[in-house]
Amino acid sequence: MSDDIFDAIIVGGGLAGGTAAYVLAQAGCDVLVVERGNFAGSKNMTGGRLYAHSLEKIIPNFAQEAPVERLVTREKISMLTETDGVTLDYQHTQQEEEAARSYTVLRSSFDQWLMEKAEDAGAQVITGVRVDEVLVKEGKVCGVKAGDDEIEAHVVILADGVNSLLAKQLGMTQKVNPHTVAVGVKELLEFTPQQMEDRFGCTNDEGLAWLFAGAPSGGYLGGGFLYTNKNTVSLGLVLGLHNVDKFEKTVPQLLEDFKQHPVVAPLIKEGKLLEYSAHMVPEGGMNMVSELVKDGVLVAGDAAGFCLNVGYTVRGMDLAIASGEAAAKAVLMAKEQNSYSQKELSCYQSLLNDSFVMKDMKLYKDLPSFLDNTRFFTDYPQMAANVMHDLFVINGPEKPVRKKILSQVKKVGVMNLIKDGFKGVRSL
C-alpha cells in the first residue's frame, strides 16, 4: 500500500463522478478519479438532453462556458405505425430562467469539460486505467486495485456505469436483470447549417428534442429519439432488453427500419454518419436502485440505477449530477466526524431522500411496469393514425366525428382503454 491516502477515490469519470470530484476538490479534499476510457466521456454513447437544474445549483450559469449543443425550445412526440405518424408538437420561445432550461449535449465533450473543472479545483485524474477490484480490510472498503497498483482512500465512490462490476463485487447490486435495463443504439449524423435549419427548425442556438413510440421498437417497450446538436443529430433507439428475443429483427435492423420510416427518412437524408455506438441503459426505476452505502463506499449515477423513462421524456444526467453532489457532501460530513463507516456515510441516503432524486424515483416507481404493455406500441399508435385518417380523408358521405373516433376505439377495446387509463393515472 502507498503511504498516501486519498480522502476519496472516484471510479468513473462520467457526470456523477465528475460532479463528486468537483464538489470534493472545491472543499479542499484530496481526490483521485480513475477513468477507464482515454478521457472522461470517451466511453459514453449518450447523445441526449441535460436538464440544467441540478448542475446549475453547483456551477451557476454553467451553460455560458460548457460545451452544450443547443437550448431545447421545441418538443415533439410521435406515435408511429409502419407507415404513418401522429405527432404532438410543442414550441416555446420564451427564455426560461437558467435552472429551468435543458440542453442537448454530446457527452464526449461535455464530460471532458466537467472533469477539467474538477482538475482546476484540485482533483487528480488518471485515464486509460481499469480498476480491477475494490480493496477491503476488516470489512471496510479502503481503496482500489488497478493492475499491480493498490491505491488507498478513506472512501470510494463507485460511479462506473450501469453494469458496475465493483458494486457487484461488494454485493451492493444484483446481476444485470433484463427487466431493469435496456439496450441503446445511436448514430451521430452530420448536416449542413442550412439543413439543420430547414429540416429541424434550428435557428441561433435553439434546438429540438423528439421522441418516437410504436413501430420503432418493434411493438414492444422502447422507442426512438432524435436530438439536434450544433451541426449533428443524435438518432437512435432504446429497447427493453427483456424483449430482445421476441423481436423478429435484429437491433441494427430495427434502427435501419427506423431511419427508413416515412416520417424520419426525409429528415436524415444525406446525413453523414460520424459515429455508431451501443450501450446498456438503466430503465428499471426504483426496482433497479442498488444498495447505496457500505463501510467506506458509496454508489452514484447509473451504477446506482438512477434513471427515469417517463414516456414523454427520459432523464438520467440530472439524476447522476445530483447523486454525485450528494455523495460528495456525505464524504465531507463523514470527514468532519473522521469516520467513514456506513453509519456516518448513511447521510448520503438522507441527502438523496430529501432531494428530487429519490422523490422522483419514488413518484414514478410503478411506471416501468405500466409502460411494459404492447398496446402502447401497437394498438394505440394504430388507433391514433386511424382516427387522423378518418378525420382528414374525405371519400363519400361523412360520419359524425364521435362515430369516427368510437369506431377506432372499439378496435382497441373500450375496457382495455379504461384499464390502461386507470393504471396510468395510478402510475403517474
GROMACS .gro file of C-alpha atoms in nm:
model
  428
    1MET     CA    1   0.000   0.000   0.000
    2SER     CA    2   0.109   0.357  -0.065
    3ASP     CA    3   0.176   0.589   0.228
    4ASP     CA    4  -0.051   0.844   0.060
    5ILE     CA    5  -0.418   0.801   0.142
    6PHE     CA    6  -0.671   0.997  -0.060
    7ASP     CA    7  -0.977   1.141   0.101
    8ALA     CA    8  -1.176   0.985  -0.182
    9ILE     CA    9  -1.120   0.774  -0.490
   10ILE     CA   10  -1.390   0.805  -0.755
   11VAL     CA   11  -1.421   0.524  -1.007
   12GLY     CA   12  -1.569   0.658  -1.331
   13GLY     CA   13  -1.538   0.997  -1.498
   14GLY     CA   14  -1.897   1.048  -1.611
   15LEU     CA   15  -2.136   1.310  -1.477
   16ALA     CA   16  -2.177   1.152  -1.133
   17GLY     CA   17  -1.803   1.101  -1.090
   18GLY     CA   18  -1.710   1.438  -1.235
   19THR     CA   19  -1.957   1.622  -1.013
   20ALA     CA   20  -1.843   1.440  -0.699
   21ALA     CA   21  -1.480   1.517  -0.785
   22TYR     CA   22  -1.557   1.884  -0.842
   23VAL     CA   23  -1.752   1.931  -0.518
   24LEU     CA   24  -1.490   1.749  -0.309
   25ALA     CA   25  -1.198   1.929  -0.470
   26GLN     CA   26  -1.372   2.263  -0.420
   27ALA     CA   27  -1.388   2.180  -0.049
   28GLY     CA   28  -1.014   2.110  -0.039
   29CYS     CA   29  -1.025   1.731  -0.034
   30ASP     CA   30  -0.753   1.513  -0.182
   31VAL     CA   31  -0.942   1.339  -0.462
   32LEU     CA   32  -0.844   1.087  -0.728
   33VAL     CA   33  -1.063   0.999  -1.026
   34VAL     CA   34  -0.985   0.676  -1.212
   35GLU     CA   35  -1.142   0.660  -1.558
   36ARG     CA   36  -1.113   0.351  -1.779
   37GLY     CA   37  -1.153   0.545  -2.104
   38ASN     CA   38  -0.883   0.752  -2.268
   39PHE     CA   39  -1.062   1.063  -2.145
   40ALA     CA   40  -1.375   1.143  -1.946
   41GLY     CA   41  -1.677   1.076  -2.165
   42SER     CA   42  -1.488   0.868  -2.421
   43LYS     CA   43  -1.700   0.559  -2.350
   44ASN     CA   44  -2.030   0.736  -2.305
   45MET     CA   45  -2.261   0.699  -2.605
   46THR     CA   46  -2.537   0.924  -2.474
   47GLY     CA   47  -2.628   1.199  -2.713
   48GLY     CA   48  -2.922   1.345  -2.537
   49ARG     CA   49  -3.072   1.601  -2.312
   50LEU     CA   50  -2.940   1.758  -1.994
   51TYR     CA   51  -3.192   1.920  -1.763
   52ALA     CA   52  -2.991   2.208  -1.623
   53HIS     CA   53  -3.134   2.243  -1.272
   54SER     CA   54  -2.902   2.007  -1.083
   55LEU     CA   55  -2.576   2.139  -1.232
   56GLU     CA   56  -2.697   2.499  -1.219
   57LYS     CA   57  -2.701   2.472  -0.837
   58ILE     CA   58  -2.336   2.367  -0.835
   59ILE     CA   59  -2.193   2.578  -1.118
   60PRO     CA   60  -2.424   2.878  -1.176
   61ASN     CA   61  -2.455   2.983  -1.541
   62PHE     CA   62  -2.254   2.677  -1.645
   63ALA     CA   63  -2.401   2.684  -1.997
   64GLN     CA   64  -2.215   3.006  -2.072
   65GLU     CA   65  -1.886   2.815  -2.066
   66ALA     CA   66  -1.977   2.447  -2.103
   67PRO     CA   67  -1.983   2.282  -2.447
   68VAL     CA   68  -2.361   2.249  -2.466
   69GLU     CA   69  -2.500   2.196  -2.814
   70ARG     CA   70  -2.844   2.362  -2.828
   71LEU     CA   71  -3.105   2.504  -2.594
   72VAL     CA   72  -3.419   2.288  -2.628
   73THR     CA   73  -3.712   2.511  -2.725
   74ARG     CA   74  -3.917   2.259  -2.919
   75GLU     CA   75  -4.061   1.923  -2.811
   76LYS     CA   76  -4.209   1.657  -3.034
   77ILE     CA   77  -4.363   1.320  -2.951
   78SER     CA   78  -4.466   1.091  -3.235
   79MET     CA   79  -4.665   0.768  -3.241
   80LEU     CA   80  -4.562   0.566  -3.545
   81THR     CA   81  -4.717   0.273  -3.727
   82GLU     CA   82  -4.520   0.104  -4.002
   83THR     CA   83  -4.633   0.371  -4.249
   84ASP     CA   84  -4.799   0.658  -4.060
   85GLY     CA   85  -4.719   0.903  -3.784
   86VAL     CA   86  -4.916   1.119  -3.542
   87THR     CA   87  -4.712   1.394  -3.379
   88LEU     CA   88  -4.762   1.625  -3.083
   89ASP     CA   89  -4.556   1.941  -3.138
   90TYR     CA   90  -4.485   2.199  -2.867
   91GLN     CA   91  -4.269   2.505  -2.917
   92HIS     CA   92  -4.181   2.760  -2.652
   93THR     CA   93  -3.989   3.071  -2.746
   94GLN     CA   94  -3.979   3.236  -2.406
   95GLN     CA   95  -3.645   3.213  -2.230
   96GLU     CA   96  -3.684   3.024  -1.905
   97GLU     CA   97  -3.463   3.101  -1.607
   98GLU     CA   98  -3.134   2.912  -1.627
   99ALA     CA   99  -3.232   2.633  -1.386
  100ALA     CA  100  -3.548   2.556  -1.585
  101ARG     CA  101  -3.367   2.515  -1.917
  102SER     CA  102  -3.250   2.199  -2.086
  103TYR     CA  103  -2.976   2.147  -2.343
  104THR     CA  104  -2.870   1.886  -2.592
  105VAL     CA  105  -2.517   1.769  -2.521
  106LEU     CA  106  -2.255   1.532  -2.657
  107ARG     CA  107  -2.102   1.358  -2.361
  108SER     CA  108  -1.757   1.311  -2.510
  109SER     CA  109  -1.703   1.687  -2.494
  110PHE     CA  110  -1.930   1.775  -2.202
  111ASP     CA  111  -1.780   1.519  -1.962
  112GLN     CA  112  -1.430   1.637  -2.051
  113TRP     CA  113  -1.527   1.992  -1.963
  114LEU     CA  114  -1.672   1.890  -1.625
  115MET     CA  115  -1.362   1.685  -1.542
  116GLU     CA  116  -1.140   1.979  -1.635
  117LYS     CA  117  -1.342   2.187  -1.389
  118ALA     CA  118  -1.269   1.924  -1.123
  119GLU     CA  119  -0.900   1.924  -1.210
  120ASP     CA  120  -0.886   2.303  -1.196
  121ALA     CA  121  -1.037   2.277  -0.848
  122GLY     CA  122  -0.759   2.038  -0.744
  123ALA     CA  123  -0.877   1.684  -0.827
  124GLN     CA  124  -0.630   1.436  -0.971
  125VAL     CA  125  -0.744   1.234  -1.273
  126ILE     CA  126  -0.589   0.928  -1.430
  127THR     CA  127  -0.734   0.791  -1.755
  128GLY     CA  128  -0.690   0.472  -1.953
  129VAL     CA  129  -0.676   0.271  -1.631
  130ARG     CA  130  -0.921  -0.001  -1.530
  131VAL     CA  131  -0.998  -0.064  -1.165
  132ASP     CA  132  -0.993  -0.441  -1.124
  133GLU     CA  133  -1.127  -0.466  -0.773
  134VAL     CA  134  -1.212  -0.277  -0.458
  135LEU     CA  135  -0.977  -0.320  -0.164
  136VAL     CA  136  -1.143  -0.433   0.157
  137LYS     CA  137  -0.980  -0.453   0.501
  138GLU     CA  138  -1.164  -0.583   0.805
  139GLY     CA  139  -1.494  -0.546   0.624
  140LYS     CA  140  -1.434  -0.184   0.521
  141VAL     CA  141  -1.356  -0.055   0.172
  142CYS     CA  142  -1.019   0.118   0.186
  143GLY     CA  143  -0.917   0.172  -0.176
  144VAL     CA  144  -0.891   0.017  -0.520
  145LYS     CA  145  -0.660  -0.211  -0.714
  146ALA     CA  146  -0.568  -0.124  -1.072
  147GLY     CA  147  -0.328  -0.370  -1.230
  148ASP     CA  148  -0.042  -0.414  -0.986
  149ASP     CA  149  -0.114  -0.086  -0.811
  150GLU     CA  150  -0.307  -0.060  -0.488
  151ILE     CA  151  -0.432   0.287  -0.402
  152GLU     CA  152  -0.577   0.368  -0.062
  153ALA     CA  153  -0.855   0.610   0.027
  154HIS     CA  154  -1.080   0.683   0.321
  155VAL     CA  155  -1.380   0.633   0.095
  156VAL     CA  156  -1.450   0.508  -0.258
  157ILE     CA  157  -1.733   0.642  -0.474
  158LEU     CA  158  -1.844   0.398  -0.742
  159ALA     CA  159  -1.971   0.584  -1.048
  160ASP     CA  160  -1.868   0.324  -1.304
  161GLY     CA  161  -2.188   0.288  -1.501
  162VAL     CA  162  -2.495   0.071  -1.532
  163ASN     CA  163  -2.317  -0.264  -1.510
  164SER     CA  164  -2.098  -0.184  -1.209
  165LEU     CA  165  -1.875  -0.486  -1.159
  166LEU     CA  166  -1.724  -0.329  -0.849
  167ALA     CA  167  -2.064  -0.284  -0.683
  168LYS     CA  168  -2.135  -0.648  -0.765
  169GLN     CA  169  -1.806  -0.748  -0.605
  170LEU     CA  170  -1.925  -0.587  -0.283
  171GLY     CA  171  -2.272  -0.742  -0.308
  172MET     CA  172  -2.431  -0.399  -0.339
  173THR     CA  173  -2.613  -0.470  -0.663
  174GLN     CA  174  -2.756  -0.771  -0.837
  175LYS     CA  175  -2.657  -0.911  -1.172
  176VAL     CA  176  -2.797  -0.717  -1.465
  177ASN     CA  177  -3.164  -0.804  -1.493
  178PRO     CA  178  -3.313  -0.789  -1.846
  179HIS     CA  179  -3.626  -0.633  -1.695
  180THR     CA  180  -3.436  -0.339  -1.547
  181VAL     CA  181  -3.204  -0.243  -1.832
  182ALA     CA  182  -3.242  -0.155  -2.197
  183VAL     CA  183  -3.007  -0.160  -2.492
  184GLY     CA  184  -2.947   0.178  -2.650
  185VAL     CA  185  -2.814   0.215  -3.004
  186LYS     CA  186  -2.729   0.550  -3.158
  187GLU     CA  187  -2.593   0.715  -3.470
  188LEU     CA  188  -2.444   1.062  -3.492
  189LEU     CA  189  -2.534   1.219  -3.827
  190GLU     CA  190  -2.379   1.539  -3.961
  191PHE     CA  191  -2.573   1.804  -4.158
  192THR     CA  192  -2.502   2.146  -4.302
  193PRO     CA  193  -2.622   2.452  -4.105
  194GLN     CA  194  -2.885   2.511  -4.373
  195GLN     CA  195  -3.013   2.154  -4.343
  196MET     CA  196  -3.031   2.189  -3.965
  197GLU     CA  197  -3.249   2.497  -4.005
  198ASP     CA  198  -3.466   2.370  -4.290
  199ARG     CA  199  -3.533   2.022  -4.154
  200PHE     CA  200  -3.535   2.069  -3.778
  201GLY     CA  201  -3.611   2.439  -3.737
  202CYS     CA  202  -3.278   2.501  -3.565
  203THR     CA  203  -3.208   2.873  -3.555
  204ASN     CA  204  -2.945   3.052  -3.348
  205ASP     CA  205  -2.861   2.814  -3.061
  206GLU     CA  206  -3.210   2.668  -3.025
  207GLY     CA  207  -3.294   2.306  -3.093
  208LEU     CA  208  -3.533   2.014  -3.083
  209ALA     CA  209  -3.596   1.704  -2.870
  210TRP     CA  210  -3.811   1.439  -3.041
  211LEU     CA  211  -3.928   1.103  -2.906
  212PHE     CA  212  -4.094   0.825  -3.109
  213ALA     CA  213  -4.313   0.536  -2.987
  214GLY     CA  214  -4.465   0.239  -3.164
  215ALA     CA  215  -4.314   0.080  -3.474
  216PRO     CA  216  -3.950   0.180  -3.398
  217SER     CA  217  -3.934  -0.063  -3.103
  218GLY     CA  218  -4.095  -0.350  -3.290
  219GLY     CA  219  -4.418  -0.318  -3.093
  220TYR     CA  220  -4.251  -0.369  -2.755
  221LEU     CA  221  -4.128  -0.147  -2.472
  222GLY     CA  222  -3.889   0.116  -2.606
  223GLY     CA  223  -3.877   0.388  -2.864
  224GLY     CA  224  -3.675   0.619  -3.081
  225PHE     CA  225  -3.515   0.954  -3.016
  226LEU     CA  226  -3.378   1.245  -3.214
  227TYR     CA  227  -3.183   1.530  -3.057
  228THR     CA  228  -3.043   1.821  -3.254
  229ASN     CA  229  -2.687   1.930  -3.181
  230LYS     CA  230  -2.498   2.219  -3.342
  231ASN     CA  231  -2.431   2.053  -3.675
  232THR     CA  232  -2.526   1.694  -3.596
  233VAL     CA  233  -2.827   1.490  -3.494
  234SER     CA  234  -2.825   1.212  -3.234
  235LEU     CA  235  -3.064   0.948  -3.366
  236GLY     CA  236  -3.130   0.611  -3.207
  237LEU     CA  237  -3.339   0.354  -3.026
  238VAL     CA  238  -3.374   0.234  -2.670
  239LEU     CA  239  -3.520  -0.117  -2.641
  240GLY     CA  240  -3.616  -0.317  -2.333
  241LEU     CA  241  -3.358  -0.594  -2.301
  242HIS     CA  242  -3.614  -0.850  -2.181
  243ASN     CA  243  -3.794  -0.830  -2.517
  244VAL     CA  244  -3.493  -0.864  -2.745
  245ASP     CA  245  -3.552  -1.235  -2.802
  246LYS     CA  246  -3.908  -1.157  -2.918
  247PHE     CA  247  -3.800  -0.922  -3.195
  248GLU     CA  248  -3.841  -1.055  -3.547
  249LYS     CA  249  -3.545  -0.838  -3.649
  250THR     CA  250  -3.203  -0.763  -3.509
  251VAL     CA  251  -3.143  -0.440  -3.320
  252PRO     CA  252  -2.930  -0.294  -3.604
  253GLN     CA  253  -3.210  -0.377  -3.849
  254LEU     CA  254  -3.469  -0.210  -3.624
  255LEU     CA  255  -3.253   0.103  -3.628
  256GLU     CA  256  -3.224   0.086  -4.006
  257ASP     CA  257  -3.602   0.048  -4.039
  258PHE     CA  258  -3.650   0.346  -3.809
  259LYS     CA  259  -3.424   0.552  -4.034
  260GLN     CA  260  -3.626   0.447  -4.338
  261HIS     CA  261  -3.964   0.530  -4.185
  262PRO     CA  262  -4.159   0.783  -4.398
  263VAL     CA  263  -4.158   1.032  -4.110
  264VAL     CA  264  -3.785   1.001  -4.040
  265ALA     CA  265  -3.623   0.933  -4.378
  266PRO     CA  266  -3.670   1.281  -4.528
  267LEU     CA  267  -3.522   1.438  -4.215
  268ILE     CA  268  -3.196   1.246  -4.224
  269LYS     CA  269  -3.147   1.221  -4.599
  270GLU     CA  270  -2.782   1.283  -4.697
  271GLY     CA  271  -2.675   1.293  -4.333
  272LYS     CA  272  -2.311   1.193  -4.291
  273LEU     CA  273  -2.257   0.911  -4.041
  274LEU     CA  274  -1.990   1.013  -3.790
  275GLU     CA  275  -2.044   0.761  -3.513
  276TYR     CA  276  -2.229   0.440  -3.429
  277SER     CA  277  -2.248   0.309  -3.074
  278ALA     CA  278  -2.447   0.089  -2.840
  279HIS     CA  279  -2.469   0.058  -2.465
  280MET     CA  280  -2.684  -0.070  -2.180
  281VAL     CA  281  -2.917   0.183  -2.019
  282PRO     CA  282  -3.075   0.160  -1.671
  283GLU     CA  283  -3.453   0.165  -1.705
  284GLY     CA  284  -3.587  -0.023  -1.405
  285GLY     CA  285  -3.665   0.280  -1.191
  286MET     CA  286  -3.682   0.204  -0.820
  287ASN     CA  287  -3.658  -0.168  -0.895
  288MET     CA  288  -3.301  -0.113  -1.006
  289VAL     CA  289  -3.175   0.114  -0.729
  290SER     CA  290  -2.884  -0.062  -0.560
  291GLU     CA  291  -2.765  -0.069  -0.202
  292LEU     CA  292  -2.610   0.275  -0.188
  293VAL     CA  293  -2.387   0.275   0.120
  294LYS     CA  294  -2.146   0.042   0.298
  295ASP     CA  295  -1.843   0.098   0.516
  296GLY     CA  296  -1.611   0.317   0.312
  297VAL     CA  297  -1.808   0.312  -0.014
  298LEU     CA  298  -2.094   0.493  -0.192
  299VAL     CA  299  -2.265   0.420  -0.527
  300ALA     CA  300  -2.385   0.701  -0.755
  301GLY     CA  301  -2.526   0.769  -1.102
  302ASP     CA  302  -2.610   0.487  -1.342
  303ALA     CA  303  -2.423   0.244  -1.118
  304ALA     CA  304  -2.693   0.309  -0.857
  305GLY     CA  305  -2.974   0.275  -1.113
  306PHE     CA  306  -3.069   0.643  -1.116
  307CYS     CA  307  -3.253   0.684  -1.444
  308LEU     CA  308  -3.613   0.766  -1.535
  309ASN     CA  309  -3.809   0.695  -1.851
  310VAL     CA  310  -4.149   0.855  -1.803
  311GLY     CA  311  -4.264   0.810  -2.161
  312TYR     CA  312  -4.264   1.172  -2.268
  313THR     CA  313  -3.907   1.236  -2.155
  314VAL     CA  314  -3.601   1.040  -2.047
  315ARG     CA  315  -3.382   1.154  -1.759
  316GLY     CA  316  -3.052   1.031  -1.626
  317MET     CA  317  -2.799   1.311  -1.644
  318ASP     CA  318  -2.963   1.541  -1.390
  319LEU     CA  319  -3.002   1.245  -1.153
  320ALA     CA  320  -2.637   1.150  -1.197
  321ILE     CA  321  -2.520   1.503  -1.122
  322ALA     CA  322  -2.738   1.534  -0.811
  323SER     CA  323  -2.632   1.193  -0.680
  324GLY     CA  324  -2.265   1.282  -0.736
  325GLU     CA  325  -2.316   1.602  -0.540
  326ALA     CA  326  -2.493   1.415  -0.258
  327ALA     CA  327  -2.215   1.155  -0.245
  328ALA     CA  328  -1.954   1.431  -0.216
  329LYS     CA  329  -2.147   1.606   0.061
  330ALA     CA  330  -2.177   1.276   0.250
  331VAL     CA  331  -1.799   1.230   0.231
  332LEU     CA  332  -1.747   1.584   0.361
  333MET     CA  333  -1.980   1.517   0.655
  334ALA     CA  334  -1.801   1.190   0.729
  335LYS     CA  335  -1.467   1.368   0.713
  336GLU     CA  336  -1.583   1.610   0.982
  337GLN     CA  337  -1.655   1.309   1.204
  338ASN     CA  338  -1.326   1.146   1.100
  339SER     CA  339  -1.516   0.825   1.040
  340TYR     CA  340  -1.617   0.667   0.710
  341SER     CA  341  -1.828   0.384   0.839
  342GLN     CA  342  -2.168   0.302   0.695
  343LYS     CA  343  -2.326   0.489   0.986
  344GLU     CA  344  -2.150   0.817   0.906
  345LEU     CA  345  -2.189   0.777   0.531
  346SER     CA  346  -2.559   0.694   0.558
  347CYS     CA  347  -2.631   1.067   0.539
  348TYR     CA  348  -2.589   1.007   0.163
  349GLN     CA  349  -2.919   0.822   0.166
  350SER     CA  350  -3.079   1.104   0.364
  351LEU     CA  351  -2.949   1.366   0.121
  352LEU     CA  352  -3.091   1.170  -0.171
  353ASN     CA  353  -3.424   1.122   0.005
  354ASP     CA  354  -3.451   1.496   0.063
  355SER     CA  355  -3.360   1.578  -0.298
  356PHE     CA  356  -3.557   1.540  -0.619
  357VAL     CA  357  -3.362   1.222  -0.695
  358MET     CA  358  -3.544   0.982  -0.466
  359LYS     CA  359  -3.865   1.185  -0.468
  360ASP     CA  360  -3.890   1.148  -0.845
  361MET     CA  361  -3.773   0.785  -0.841
  362LYS     CA  362  -4.047   0.701  -0.590
  363LEU     CA  363  -4.306   0.908  -0.773
  364TYR     CA  364  -4.257   0.702  -1.089
  365LYS     CA  365  -4.184   0.366  -0.923
  366ASP     CA  366  -4.483   0.195  -1.092
  367LEU     CA  367  -4.425   0.347  -1.433
  368PRO     CA  368  -4.184   0.086  -1.581
  369SER     CA  369  -4.439  -0.194  -1.538
  370PHE     CA  370  -4.717   0.032  -1.670
  371LEU     CA  371  -4.523   0.114  -1.986
  372ASP     CA  372  -4.437  -0.252  -2.047
  373ASN     CA  373  -4.765  -0.300  -2.233
  374THR     CA  374  -4.759  -0.387  -2.603
  375ARG     CA  375  -5.082  -0.191  -2.664
  376PHE     CA  376  -4.885   0.132  -2.619
  377PHE     CA  377  -4.655   0.034  -2.905
  378THR     CA  378  -4.903  -0.136  -3.139
  379ASP     CA  379  -5.274  -0.072  -3.084
  380TYR     CA  380  -5.264   0.288  -2.964
  381PRO     CA  381  -5.035   0.425  -3.238
  382GLN     CA  382  -5.255   0.248  -3.494
  383MET     CA  383  -5.570   0.387  -3.332
  384ALA     CA  384  -5.429   0.740  -3.337
  385ALA     CA  385  -5.327   0.706  -3.703
  386ASN     CA  386  -5.667   0.565  -3.797
  387VAL     CA  387  -5.853   0.847  -3.620
  388MET     CA  388  -5.642   1.107  -3.801
  389HIS     CA  389  -5.702   0.929  -4.131
  390ASP     CA  390  -6.078   0.924  -4.077
  391LEU     CA  391  -6.082   1.291  -3.981
  392PHE     CA  392  -5.882   1.419  -4.276
  393VAL     CA  393  -5.965   1.181  -4.562
  394ILE     CA  394  -6.295   1.254  -4.737
  395ASN     CA  395  -6.441   0.984  -4.958
  396GLY     CA  396  -6.819   0.997  -4.981
  397PRO     CA  397  -7.081   1.079  -4.715
  398GLU     CA  398  -6.936   1.193  -4.383
  399LYS     CA  399  -6.994   1.027  -4.044
  400PRO     CA  400  -7.021   1.223  -3.718
  401VAL     CA  401  -6.679   1.278  -3.562
  402ARG     CA  402  -6.782   1.089  -3.247
  403LYS     CA  403  -6.860   0.782  -3.456
  404LYS     CA  404  -6.529   0.804  -3.637
  405ILE     CA  405  -6.342   0.812  -3.308
  406LEU     CA  406  -6.558   0.550  -3.136
  407SER     CA  407  -6.519   0.303  -3.422
  408GLN     CA  408  -6.141   0.313  -3.379
  409VAL     CA  409  -6.161   0.294  -3.000
  410LYS     CA  410  -6.371  -0.023  -3.029
  411LYS     CA  411  -6.092  -0.188  -3.229
  412VAL     CA  412  -5.861  -0.149  -2.928
  413GLY     CA  413  -6.135  -0.232  -2.683
  414VAL     CA  414  -6.314   0.011  -2.456
  415MET     CA  415  -6.228  -0.195  -2.148
  416ASN     CA  416  -5.862  -0.206  -2.246
  417LEU     CA  417  -5.864   0.171  -2.280
  418ILE     CA  418  -6.029   0.212  -1.938
  419LYS     CA  419  -5.793  -0.035  -1.769
  420ASP     CA  420  -5.483   0.125  -1.919
  421GLY     CA  421  -5.609   0.472  -1.837
  422PHE     CA  422  -5.681   0.380  -1.476
  423LYS     CA  423  -5.343   0.212  -1.434
  424GLY     CA  424  -5.173   0.510  -1.596
  425VAL     CA  425  -5.336   0.755  -1.357
  426ARG     CA  426  -5.221   0.544  -1.062
  427SER     CA  427  -4.868   0.517  -1.202
  428LEU     CA  428  -4.837   0.892  -1.253
   0.00000   0.00000   0.00000
